[in-house]
Short mmCIF file of C-alpha atoms in Angstrom, two decimals:
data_model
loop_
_atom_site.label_atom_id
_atom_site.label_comp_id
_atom_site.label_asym_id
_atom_site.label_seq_id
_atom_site.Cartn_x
_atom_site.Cartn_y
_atom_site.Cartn_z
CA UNK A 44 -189.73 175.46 58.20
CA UNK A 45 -191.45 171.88 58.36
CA UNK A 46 -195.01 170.90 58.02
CA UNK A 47 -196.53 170.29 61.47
CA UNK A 48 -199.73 168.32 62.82
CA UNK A 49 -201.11 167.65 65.75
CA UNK A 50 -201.37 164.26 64.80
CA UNK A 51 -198.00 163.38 65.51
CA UNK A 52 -198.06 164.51 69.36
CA UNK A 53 -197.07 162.08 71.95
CA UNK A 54 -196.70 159.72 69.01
CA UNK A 55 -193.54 157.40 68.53
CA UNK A 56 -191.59 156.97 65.34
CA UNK A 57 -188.50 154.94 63.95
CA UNK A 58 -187.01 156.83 61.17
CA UNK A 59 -184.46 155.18 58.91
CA UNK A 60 -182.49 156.87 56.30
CA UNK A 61 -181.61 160.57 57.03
CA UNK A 62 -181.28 162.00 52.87
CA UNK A 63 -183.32 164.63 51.97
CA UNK A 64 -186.79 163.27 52.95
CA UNK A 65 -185.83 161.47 55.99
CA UNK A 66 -184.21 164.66 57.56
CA UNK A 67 -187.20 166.76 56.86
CA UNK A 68 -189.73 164.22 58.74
CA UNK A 69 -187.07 164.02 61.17
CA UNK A 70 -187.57 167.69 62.03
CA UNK A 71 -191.56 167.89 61.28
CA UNK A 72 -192.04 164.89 63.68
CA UNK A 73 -189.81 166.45 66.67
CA UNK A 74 -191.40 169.99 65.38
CA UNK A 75 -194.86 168.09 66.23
CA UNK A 76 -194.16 166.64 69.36
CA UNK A 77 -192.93 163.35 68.48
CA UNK A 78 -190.98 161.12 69.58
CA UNK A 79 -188.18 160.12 67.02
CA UNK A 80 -185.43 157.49 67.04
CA UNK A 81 -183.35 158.20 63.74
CA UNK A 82 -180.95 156.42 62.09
CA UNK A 83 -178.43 156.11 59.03
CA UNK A 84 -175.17 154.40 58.43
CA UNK A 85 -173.56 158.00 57.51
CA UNK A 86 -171.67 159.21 60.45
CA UNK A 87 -172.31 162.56 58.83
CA UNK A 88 -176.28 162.19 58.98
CA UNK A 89 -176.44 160.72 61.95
CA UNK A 90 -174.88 164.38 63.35
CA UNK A 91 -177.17 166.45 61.73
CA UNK A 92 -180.08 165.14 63.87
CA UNK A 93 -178.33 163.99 67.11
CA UNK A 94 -180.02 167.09 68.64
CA UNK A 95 -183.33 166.40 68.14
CA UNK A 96 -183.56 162.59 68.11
CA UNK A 97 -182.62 159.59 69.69
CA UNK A 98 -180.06 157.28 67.44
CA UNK A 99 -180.53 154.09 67.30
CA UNK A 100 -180.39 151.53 64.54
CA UNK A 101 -184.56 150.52 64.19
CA UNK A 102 -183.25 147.09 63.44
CA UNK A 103 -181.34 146.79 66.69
CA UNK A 104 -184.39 148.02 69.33
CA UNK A 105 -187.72 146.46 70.17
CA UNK A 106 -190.17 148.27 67.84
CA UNK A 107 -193.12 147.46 69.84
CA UNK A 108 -195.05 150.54 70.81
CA UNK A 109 -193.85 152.39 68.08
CA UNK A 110 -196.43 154.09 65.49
CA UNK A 111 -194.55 153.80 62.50
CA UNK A 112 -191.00 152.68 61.10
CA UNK A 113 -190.41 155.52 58.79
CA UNK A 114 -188.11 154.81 55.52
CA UNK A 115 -187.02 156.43 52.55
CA UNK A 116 -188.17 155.55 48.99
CA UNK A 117 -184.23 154.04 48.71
CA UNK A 118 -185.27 151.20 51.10
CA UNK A 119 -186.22 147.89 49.22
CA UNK A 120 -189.05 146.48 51.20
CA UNK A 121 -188.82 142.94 49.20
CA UNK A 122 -184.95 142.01 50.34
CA UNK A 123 -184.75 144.74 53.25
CA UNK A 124 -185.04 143.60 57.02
CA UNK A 125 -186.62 146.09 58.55
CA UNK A 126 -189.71 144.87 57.05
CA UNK A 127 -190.00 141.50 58.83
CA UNK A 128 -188.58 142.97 61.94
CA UNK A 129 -191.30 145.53 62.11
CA UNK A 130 -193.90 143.27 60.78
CA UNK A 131 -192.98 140.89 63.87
CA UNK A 132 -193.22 143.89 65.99
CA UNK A 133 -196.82 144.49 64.74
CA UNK A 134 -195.66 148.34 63.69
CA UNK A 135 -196.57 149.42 59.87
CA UNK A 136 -193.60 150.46 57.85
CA UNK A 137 -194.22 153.85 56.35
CA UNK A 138 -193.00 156.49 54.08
CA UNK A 139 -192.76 160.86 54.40
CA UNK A 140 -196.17 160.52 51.98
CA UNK A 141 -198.08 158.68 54.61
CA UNK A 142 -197.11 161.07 57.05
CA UNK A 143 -198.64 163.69 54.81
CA UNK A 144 -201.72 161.81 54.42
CA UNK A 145 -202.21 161.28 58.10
CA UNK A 146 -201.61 164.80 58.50
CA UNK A 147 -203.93 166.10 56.67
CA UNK A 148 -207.30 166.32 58.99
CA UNK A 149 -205.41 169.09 60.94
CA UNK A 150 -204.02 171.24 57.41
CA UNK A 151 -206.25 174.01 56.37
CA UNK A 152 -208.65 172.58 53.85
CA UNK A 153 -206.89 171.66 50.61
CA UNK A 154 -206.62 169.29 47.52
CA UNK A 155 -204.18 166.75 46.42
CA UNK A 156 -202.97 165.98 43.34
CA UNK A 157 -201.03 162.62 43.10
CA UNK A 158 -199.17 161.90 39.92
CA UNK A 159 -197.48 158.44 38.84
CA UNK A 160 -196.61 156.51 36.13
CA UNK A 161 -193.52 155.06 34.06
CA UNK A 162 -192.30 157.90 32.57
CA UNK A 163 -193.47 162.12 32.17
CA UNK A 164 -194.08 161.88 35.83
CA UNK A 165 -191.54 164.96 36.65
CA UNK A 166 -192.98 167.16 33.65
CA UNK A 167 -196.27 166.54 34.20
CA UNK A 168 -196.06 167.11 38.25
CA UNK A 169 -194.56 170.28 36.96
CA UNK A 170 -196.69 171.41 34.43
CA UNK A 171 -200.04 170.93 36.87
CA UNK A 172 -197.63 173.38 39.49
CA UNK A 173 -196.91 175.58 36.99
CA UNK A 174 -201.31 175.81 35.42
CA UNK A 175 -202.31 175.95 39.19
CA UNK A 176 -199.77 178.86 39.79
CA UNK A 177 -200.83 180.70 37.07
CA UNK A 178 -204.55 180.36 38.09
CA UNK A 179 -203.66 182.36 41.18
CA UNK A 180 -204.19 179.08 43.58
CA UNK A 181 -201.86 178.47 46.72
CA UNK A 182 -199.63 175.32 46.12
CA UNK A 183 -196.90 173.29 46.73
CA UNK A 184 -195.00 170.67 44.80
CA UNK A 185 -193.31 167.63 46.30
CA UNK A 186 -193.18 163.83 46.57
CA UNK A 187 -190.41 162.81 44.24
CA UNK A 188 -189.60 165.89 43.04
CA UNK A 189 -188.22 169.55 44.35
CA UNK A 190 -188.56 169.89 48.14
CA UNK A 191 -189.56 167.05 50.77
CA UNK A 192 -193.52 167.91 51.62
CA UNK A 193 -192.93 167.26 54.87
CA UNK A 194 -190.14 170.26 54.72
CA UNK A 195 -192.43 172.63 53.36
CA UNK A 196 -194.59 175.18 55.43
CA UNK A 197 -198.86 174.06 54.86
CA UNK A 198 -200.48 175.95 52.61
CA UNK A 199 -203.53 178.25 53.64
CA UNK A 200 -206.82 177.18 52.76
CA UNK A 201 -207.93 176.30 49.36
CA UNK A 202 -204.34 175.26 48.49
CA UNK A 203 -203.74 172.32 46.44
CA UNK A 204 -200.46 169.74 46.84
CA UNK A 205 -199.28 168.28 43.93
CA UNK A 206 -197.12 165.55 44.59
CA UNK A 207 -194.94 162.93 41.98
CA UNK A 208 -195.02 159.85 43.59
CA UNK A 209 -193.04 157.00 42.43
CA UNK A 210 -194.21 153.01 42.98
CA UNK A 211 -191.61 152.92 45.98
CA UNK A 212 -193.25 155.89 47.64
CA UNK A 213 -197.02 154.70 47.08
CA UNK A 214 -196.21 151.10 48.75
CA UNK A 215 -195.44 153.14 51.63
CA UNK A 216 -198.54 154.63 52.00
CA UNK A 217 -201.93 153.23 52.97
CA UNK A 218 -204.01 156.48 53.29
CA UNK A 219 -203.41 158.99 50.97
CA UNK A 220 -206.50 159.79 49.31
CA UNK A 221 -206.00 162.11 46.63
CA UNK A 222 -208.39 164.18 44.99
CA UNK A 223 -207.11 163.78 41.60
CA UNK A 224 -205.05 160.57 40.97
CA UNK A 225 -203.38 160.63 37.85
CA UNK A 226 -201.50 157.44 35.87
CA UNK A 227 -199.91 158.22 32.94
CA UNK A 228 -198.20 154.86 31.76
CA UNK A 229 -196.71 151.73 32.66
CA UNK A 230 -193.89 150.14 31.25
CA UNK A 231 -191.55 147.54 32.46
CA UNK A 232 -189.29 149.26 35.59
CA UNK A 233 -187.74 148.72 38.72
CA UNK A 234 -188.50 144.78 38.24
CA UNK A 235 -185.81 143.87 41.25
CA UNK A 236 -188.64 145.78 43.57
CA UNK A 237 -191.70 143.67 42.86
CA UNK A 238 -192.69 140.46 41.91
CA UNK A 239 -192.43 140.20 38.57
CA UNK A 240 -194.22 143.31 36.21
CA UNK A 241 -197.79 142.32 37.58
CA UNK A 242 -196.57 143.49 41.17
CA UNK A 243 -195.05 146.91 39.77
CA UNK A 244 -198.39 147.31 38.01
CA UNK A 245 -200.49 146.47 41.35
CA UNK A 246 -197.93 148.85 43.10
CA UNK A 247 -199.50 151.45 40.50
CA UNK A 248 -203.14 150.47 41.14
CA UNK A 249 -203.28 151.59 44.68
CA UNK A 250 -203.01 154.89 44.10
CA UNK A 251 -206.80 154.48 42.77
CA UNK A 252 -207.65 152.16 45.72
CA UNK A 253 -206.88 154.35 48.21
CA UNK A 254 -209.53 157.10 46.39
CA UNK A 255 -212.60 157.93 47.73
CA UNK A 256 -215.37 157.00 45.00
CA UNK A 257 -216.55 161.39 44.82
CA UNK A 258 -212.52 162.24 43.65
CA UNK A 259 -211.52 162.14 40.07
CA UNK A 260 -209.03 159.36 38.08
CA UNK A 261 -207.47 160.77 35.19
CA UNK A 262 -205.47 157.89 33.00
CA UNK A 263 -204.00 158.30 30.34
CA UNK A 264 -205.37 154.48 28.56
CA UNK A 265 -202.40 154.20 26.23
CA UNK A 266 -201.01 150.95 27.41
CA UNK A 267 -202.89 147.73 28.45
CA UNK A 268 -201.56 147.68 32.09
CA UNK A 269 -202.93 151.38 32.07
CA UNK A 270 -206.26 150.16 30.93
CA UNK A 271 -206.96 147.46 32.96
CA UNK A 272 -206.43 149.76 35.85
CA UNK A 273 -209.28 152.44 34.67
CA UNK A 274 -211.29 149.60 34.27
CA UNK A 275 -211.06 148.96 38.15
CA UNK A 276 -210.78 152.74 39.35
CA UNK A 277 -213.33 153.67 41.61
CA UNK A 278 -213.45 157.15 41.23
CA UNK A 279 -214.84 159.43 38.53
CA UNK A 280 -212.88 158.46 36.16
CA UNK A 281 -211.61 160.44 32.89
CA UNK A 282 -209.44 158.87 29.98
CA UNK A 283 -207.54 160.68 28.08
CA UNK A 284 -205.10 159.97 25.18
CA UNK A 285 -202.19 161.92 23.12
CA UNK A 286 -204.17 162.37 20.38
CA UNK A 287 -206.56 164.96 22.18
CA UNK A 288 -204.07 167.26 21.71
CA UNK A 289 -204.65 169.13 18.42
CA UNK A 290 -200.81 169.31 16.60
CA UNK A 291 -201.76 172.83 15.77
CA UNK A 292 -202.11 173.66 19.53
CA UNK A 293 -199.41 171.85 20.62
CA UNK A 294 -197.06 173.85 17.89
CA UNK A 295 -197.64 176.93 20.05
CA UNK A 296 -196.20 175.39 23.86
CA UNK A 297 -192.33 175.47 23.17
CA UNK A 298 -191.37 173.73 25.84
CA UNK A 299 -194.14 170.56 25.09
CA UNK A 300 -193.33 169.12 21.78
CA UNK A 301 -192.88 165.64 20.97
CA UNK A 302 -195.88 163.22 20.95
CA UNK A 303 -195.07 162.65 25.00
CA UNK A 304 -195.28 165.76 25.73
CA UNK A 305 -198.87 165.64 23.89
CA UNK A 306 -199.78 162.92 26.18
CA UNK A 307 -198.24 164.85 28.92
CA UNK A 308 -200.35 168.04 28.59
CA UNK A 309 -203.74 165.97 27.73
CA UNK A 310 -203.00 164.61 31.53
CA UNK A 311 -202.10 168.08 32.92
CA UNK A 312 -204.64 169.33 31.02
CA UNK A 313 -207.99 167.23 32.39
CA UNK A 314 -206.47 167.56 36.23
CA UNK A 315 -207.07 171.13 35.52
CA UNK A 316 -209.72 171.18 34.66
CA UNK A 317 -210.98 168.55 37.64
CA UNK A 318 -209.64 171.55 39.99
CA UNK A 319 -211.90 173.87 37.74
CA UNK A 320 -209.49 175.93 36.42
CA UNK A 321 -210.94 177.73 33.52
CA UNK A 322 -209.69 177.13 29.71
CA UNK A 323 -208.04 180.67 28.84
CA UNK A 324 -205.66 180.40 32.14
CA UNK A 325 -204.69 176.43 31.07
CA UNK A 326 -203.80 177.93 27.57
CA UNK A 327 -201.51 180.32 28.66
CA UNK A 328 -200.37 178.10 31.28
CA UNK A 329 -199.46 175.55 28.55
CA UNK A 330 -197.32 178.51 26.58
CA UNK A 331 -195.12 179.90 29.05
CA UNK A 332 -194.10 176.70 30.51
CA UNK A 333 -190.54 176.15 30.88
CA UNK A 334 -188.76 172.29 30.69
CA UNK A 335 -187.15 170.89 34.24
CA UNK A 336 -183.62 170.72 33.97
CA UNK A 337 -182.53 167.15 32.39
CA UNK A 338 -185.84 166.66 30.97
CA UNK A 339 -186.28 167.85 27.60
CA UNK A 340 -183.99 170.79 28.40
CA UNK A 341 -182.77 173.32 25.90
CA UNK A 342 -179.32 174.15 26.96
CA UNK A 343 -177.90 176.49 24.14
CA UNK A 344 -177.97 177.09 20.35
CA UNK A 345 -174.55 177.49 18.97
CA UNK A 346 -173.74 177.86 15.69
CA UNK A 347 -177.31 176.89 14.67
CA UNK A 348 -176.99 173.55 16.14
CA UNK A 349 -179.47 173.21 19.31
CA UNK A 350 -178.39 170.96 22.47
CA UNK A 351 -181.10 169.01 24.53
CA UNK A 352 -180.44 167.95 28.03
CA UNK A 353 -182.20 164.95 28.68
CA UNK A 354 -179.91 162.73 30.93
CA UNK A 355 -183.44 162.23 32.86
CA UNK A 356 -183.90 159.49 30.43
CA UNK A 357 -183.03 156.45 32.24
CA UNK A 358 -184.57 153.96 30.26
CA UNK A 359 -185.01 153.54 26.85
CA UNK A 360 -189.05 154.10 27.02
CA UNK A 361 -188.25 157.35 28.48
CA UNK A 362 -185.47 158.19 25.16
CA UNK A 363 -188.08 156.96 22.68
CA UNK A 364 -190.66 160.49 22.89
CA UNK A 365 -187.03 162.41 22.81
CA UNK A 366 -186.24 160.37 19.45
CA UNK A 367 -189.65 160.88 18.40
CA UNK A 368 -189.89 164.80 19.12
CA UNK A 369 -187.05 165.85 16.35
CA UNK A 370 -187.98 163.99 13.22
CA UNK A 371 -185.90 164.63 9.67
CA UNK A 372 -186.36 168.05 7.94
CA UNK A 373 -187.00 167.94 3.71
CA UNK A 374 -185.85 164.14 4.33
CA UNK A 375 -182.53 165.15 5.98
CA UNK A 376 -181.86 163.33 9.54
CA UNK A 377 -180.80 166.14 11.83
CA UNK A 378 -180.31 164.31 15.30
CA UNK A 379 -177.29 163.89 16.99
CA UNK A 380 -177.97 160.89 19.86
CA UNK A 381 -175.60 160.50 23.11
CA UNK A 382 -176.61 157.43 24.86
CA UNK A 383 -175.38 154.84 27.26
CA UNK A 384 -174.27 154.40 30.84
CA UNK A 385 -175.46 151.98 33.11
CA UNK A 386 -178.04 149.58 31.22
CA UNK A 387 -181.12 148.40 32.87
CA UNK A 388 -182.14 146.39 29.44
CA UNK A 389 -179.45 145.05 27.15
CA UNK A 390 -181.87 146.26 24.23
CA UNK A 391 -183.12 149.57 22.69
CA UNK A 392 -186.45 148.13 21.39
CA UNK A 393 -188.55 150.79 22.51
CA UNK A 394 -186.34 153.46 20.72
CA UNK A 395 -186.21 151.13 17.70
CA UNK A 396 -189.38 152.66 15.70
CA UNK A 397 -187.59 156.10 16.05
CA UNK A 398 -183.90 155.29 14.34
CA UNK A 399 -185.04 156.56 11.12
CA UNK A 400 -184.74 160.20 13.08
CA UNK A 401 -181.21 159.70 14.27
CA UNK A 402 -178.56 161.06 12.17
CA UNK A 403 -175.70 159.43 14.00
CA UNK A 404 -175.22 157.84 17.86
CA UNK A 405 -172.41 158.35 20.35
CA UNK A 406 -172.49 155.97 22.58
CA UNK A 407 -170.96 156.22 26.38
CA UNK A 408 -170.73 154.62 29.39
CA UNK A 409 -170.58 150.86 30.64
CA UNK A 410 -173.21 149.75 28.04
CA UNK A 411 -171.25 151.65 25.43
CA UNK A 412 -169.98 148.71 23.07
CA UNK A 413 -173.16 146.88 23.20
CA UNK A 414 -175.32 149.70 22.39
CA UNK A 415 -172.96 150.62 19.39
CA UNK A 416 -172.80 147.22 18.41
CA UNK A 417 -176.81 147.42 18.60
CA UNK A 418 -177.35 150.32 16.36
CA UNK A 419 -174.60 149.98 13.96
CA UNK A 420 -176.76 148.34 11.63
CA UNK A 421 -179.25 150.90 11.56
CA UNK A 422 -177.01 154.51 11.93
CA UNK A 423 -173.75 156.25 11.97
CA UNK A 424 -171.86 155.08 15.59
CA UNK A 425 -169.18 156.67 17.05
CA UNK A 426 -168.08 154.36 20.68
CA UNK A 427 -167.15 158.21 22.79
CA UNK A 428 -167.05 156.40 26.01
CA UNK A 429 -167.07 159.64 27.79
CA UNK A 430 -169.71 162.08 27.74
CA UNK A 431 -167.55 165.30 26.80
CA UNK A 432 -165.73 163.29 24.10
CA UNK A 433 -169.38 162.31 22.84
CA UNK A 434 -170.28 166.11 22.95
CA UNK A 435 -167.18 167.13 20.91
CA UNK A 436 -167.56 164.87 18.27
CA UNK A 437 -171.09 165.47 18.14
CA UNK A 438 -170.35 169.30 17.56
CA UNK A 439 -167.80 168.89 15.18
CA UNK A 440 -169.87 167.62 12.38
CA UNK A 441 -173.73 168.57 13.26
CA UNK A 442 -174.91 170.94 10.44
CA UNK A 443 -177.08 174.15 11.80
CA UNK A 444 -180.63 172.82 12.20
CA UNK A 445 -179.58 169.45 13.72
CA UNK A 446 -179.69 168.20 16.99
CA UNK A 447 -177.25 167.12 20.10
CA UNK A 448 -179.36 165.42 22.48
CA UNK A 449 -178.27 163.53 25.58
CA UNK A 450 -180.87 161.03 26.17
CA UNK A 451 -179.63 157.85 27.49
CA UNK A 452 -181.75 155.28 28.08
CA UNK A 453 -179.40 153.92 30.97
CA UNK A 454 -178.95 154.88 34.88
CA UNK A 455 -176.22 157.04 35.32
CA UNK A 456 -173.82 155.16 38.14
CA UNK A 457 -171.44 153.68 36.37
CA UNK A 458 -169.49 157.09 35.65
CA UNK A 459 -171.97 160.05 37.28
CA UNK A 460 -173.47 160.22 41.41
CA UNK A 461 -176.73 160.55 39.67
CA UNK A 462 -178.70 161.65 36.88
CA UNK A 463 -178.48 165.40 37.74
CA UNK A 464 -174.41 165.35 37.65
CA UNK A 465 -175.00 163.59 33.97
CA UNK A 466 -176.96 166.54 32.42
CA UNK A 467 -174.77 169.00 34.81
CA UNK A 468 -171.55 167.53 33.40
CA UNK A 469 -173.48 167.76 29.38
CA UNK A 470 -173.85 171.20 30.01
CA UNK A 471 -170.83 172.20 31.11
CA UNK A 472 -169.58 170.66 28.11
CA UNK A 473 -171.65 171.97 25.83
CA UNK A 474 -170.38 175.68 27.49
CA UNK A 475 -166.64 174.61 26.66
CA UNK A 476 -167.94 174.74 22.66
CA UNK A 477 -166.23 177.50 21.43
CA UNK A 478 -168.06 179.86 18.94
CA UNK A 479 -167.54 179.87 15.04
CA UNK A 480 -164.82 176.72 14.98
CA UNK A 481 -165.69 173.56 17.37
CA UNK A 482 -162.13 172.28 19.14
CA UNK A 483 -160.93 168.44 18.42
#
């Protein structure tokens, strides 16, 4: 089933790319009466939508006439020529988001949550799903995470959307005006993209640009970058911080601990409100979440010793709040840290103020030796290399009460397709553990 629109009949678009996203606007354009020219270097994608479009490489034709050039997140407008080409060919370069936003006039009446930031996006996009759902209210999740929107079937009126949307898919999108935009930090990321950090941060802003001035802004003003863009937001604006969140209250939402998940909920917890949902329903909401898998994840507890899948982490401001969430016990460091793979920093600064949690490090994974030769200083290292060794030795001499965590602070490419095969291939060695003894 794919989301159609009238909007799209008669129209003309160039779609390259044909992953996940690009094959489900591939079939909502056709499914709309569009025409489509499609493209991808995979032989294999290219067959999956000879049927319905017309291949040919975008670069390769005269764009002129077309409505749109339609490419996936993947696509680095900055280096990528498909830019200048269609710029040249006067034909805006778009994204499956945009395509959603222009879409929208002909849905049954609905909201729009849009979610971005650094890090938390995933949990957070989650979390508002997850309070919405449990409020009784039609919706759909997509953007960055779960299914493409354009894949999914509209929802009836008086739904609400709630889509993750990451800086790559918001600079492909001029008109999606969301009734709640919500930023929840900014740190230094994806700096090959943009122009320096002040582009990545500007990428961020429009988000709030695009807002009509009635819609609500929730930001979470932690950060300076963060700041200086509630400062400009249009919309009704609403700040909120971590330390909203009452400990006490936050001790009773298993799946939400750690001081990110604080800020996390805080965010989750004003969009909820903005969509009046009332406070009993948000409560419960907050209580019988469960993590995503690879963020946060609880995988097992074996022999006392619990194991956290968080290969999600691909930076080290995303493995500081996992340092930060299992502090010592009666002064007694119980954490048990598997990082490394492929760095996109050749420091851990960020996770520096949280060392004094970590027990001892195995470090993995291209960025391996530097990382152990980084932390020495400050813990017990053992270099693993490989992730199952990591797990073993972890096992073998974690006390019940501690903590295994894979949290990595690096990409996953140099030994895994992508983070999901990571915390897929922690798991499964986690499952090997036997029970009672741990093998060498």
């Amino acid at each position: 089933m794919a989301l159609t629109s009238s909007a799209f009949a008669g129209k003309s678009y160039a779609v390259l790319g044909l992953a996940r996203s690009g094959l489900a606007t591939v079939e909502a354009l056709v499914a709309s009466g569009a025409r489509v020219v499609a493209w991808d270097n995979r032989d294999e994608a290219r067959a999956a939508v000879a049927d319905k479009a017309e291949l040919a490489d975008p670069l390769e034709i005269d764009l002129a006439g077309f409505d749109g050039v339609v490419v996936s997140p993947g696509v680095p407008l900055n280096k990528h020529p498909i830019a200048m080409h269609a710029k040249l060919a006067g034909v805006p370069v778009i994204g499956d988001i945009e395509l959603f936003a222009l879409a929208r006039p002909t849905l049954p009446p609905h909201r729009v949550v849009g979610i971005t930031g650094t890090n938390g996006k995933s949990t957070t996009t989650a979390l508002v799903h997850h309070i919405i759902e449990a409020a009784g209210i039609p919706t759909r999740m997509g953007g960055n995470i779960g299914l493409p929107i354009l894949g999914q079937e509209p929802l009836p009126e008086g739904g609400v959307y709630v889509l993750e949307l990451s800086s790559y898919q918001i600079d492909l999108t001029q008109s999606l005006d969301c009734d709640v935009a919500v930023l929840l930090n900014i740190t230094p990321d994806h700096l090959d993209r943009y122009n320096g950090f002040e582009g990545y941060v500007a990428s961020k802003a429009r988000l709030f640009s695009m807002q009509s001035p009635g819609h609500v802004a929730v930001i979470a003003t932690e950060d300076e970058p963060s700041r200086s863009i509630a400062a400009q937001a249009g919309a009704q604006r609403v700040e909120v911080r971590a330390d909203d969140i009452d400990p006490a209250e936050q001790a009773r939402w298993p799946s939400l601990q750690g001081p990110h998940n604080a800020q996390n909920a805080a965010v989750a917890i004003a969009v909820a409100k903005a969509l009046g949902i009332d406070e009993a329903t948000i409560e419960a909401a907050l209580q019988s979440y469960a993590s995503l898998p690879h963020r946060m994840q609880r995988v097992r507890e074996l022999n006392g010793v619990l194991y956290v899948n968080d290969s999600k982490a691909t930076n080290p401001a995303s493995t500081a709040p996992a340092l930060a969430a299992y502090p010592p016990v009666d002064g007694r460091q119980r954490l048990h840290w598997i990082v490394g793979g492929l760095a996109k920093t050749d420091n851990l600064d960020e996770c520096a103020p949280w060392f004094g949690n970590v027990a001892a490090a195995y470090t993995i994974g291209e960025a391996g030796h530097m990382f152990a030769d980084l932390l020495k200083d400050h813990m017990a290292v053992d270099d693993s290399e490989m992730l199952s060794a990591a797990v073993r030795r972890a096992a073998r001499v974690a006390q019940p009460g501690d903590v295994v965590l894979l949290s990595p602070a690096c990409a996953s490419f140099d030994q895994f397709r992508d983070f999901e095969a990571r915390g897929d291939a922690f798991v499964a060695a986690v499952a090997a553990l036997e029970e009672g003894g741990v093998d060498g």
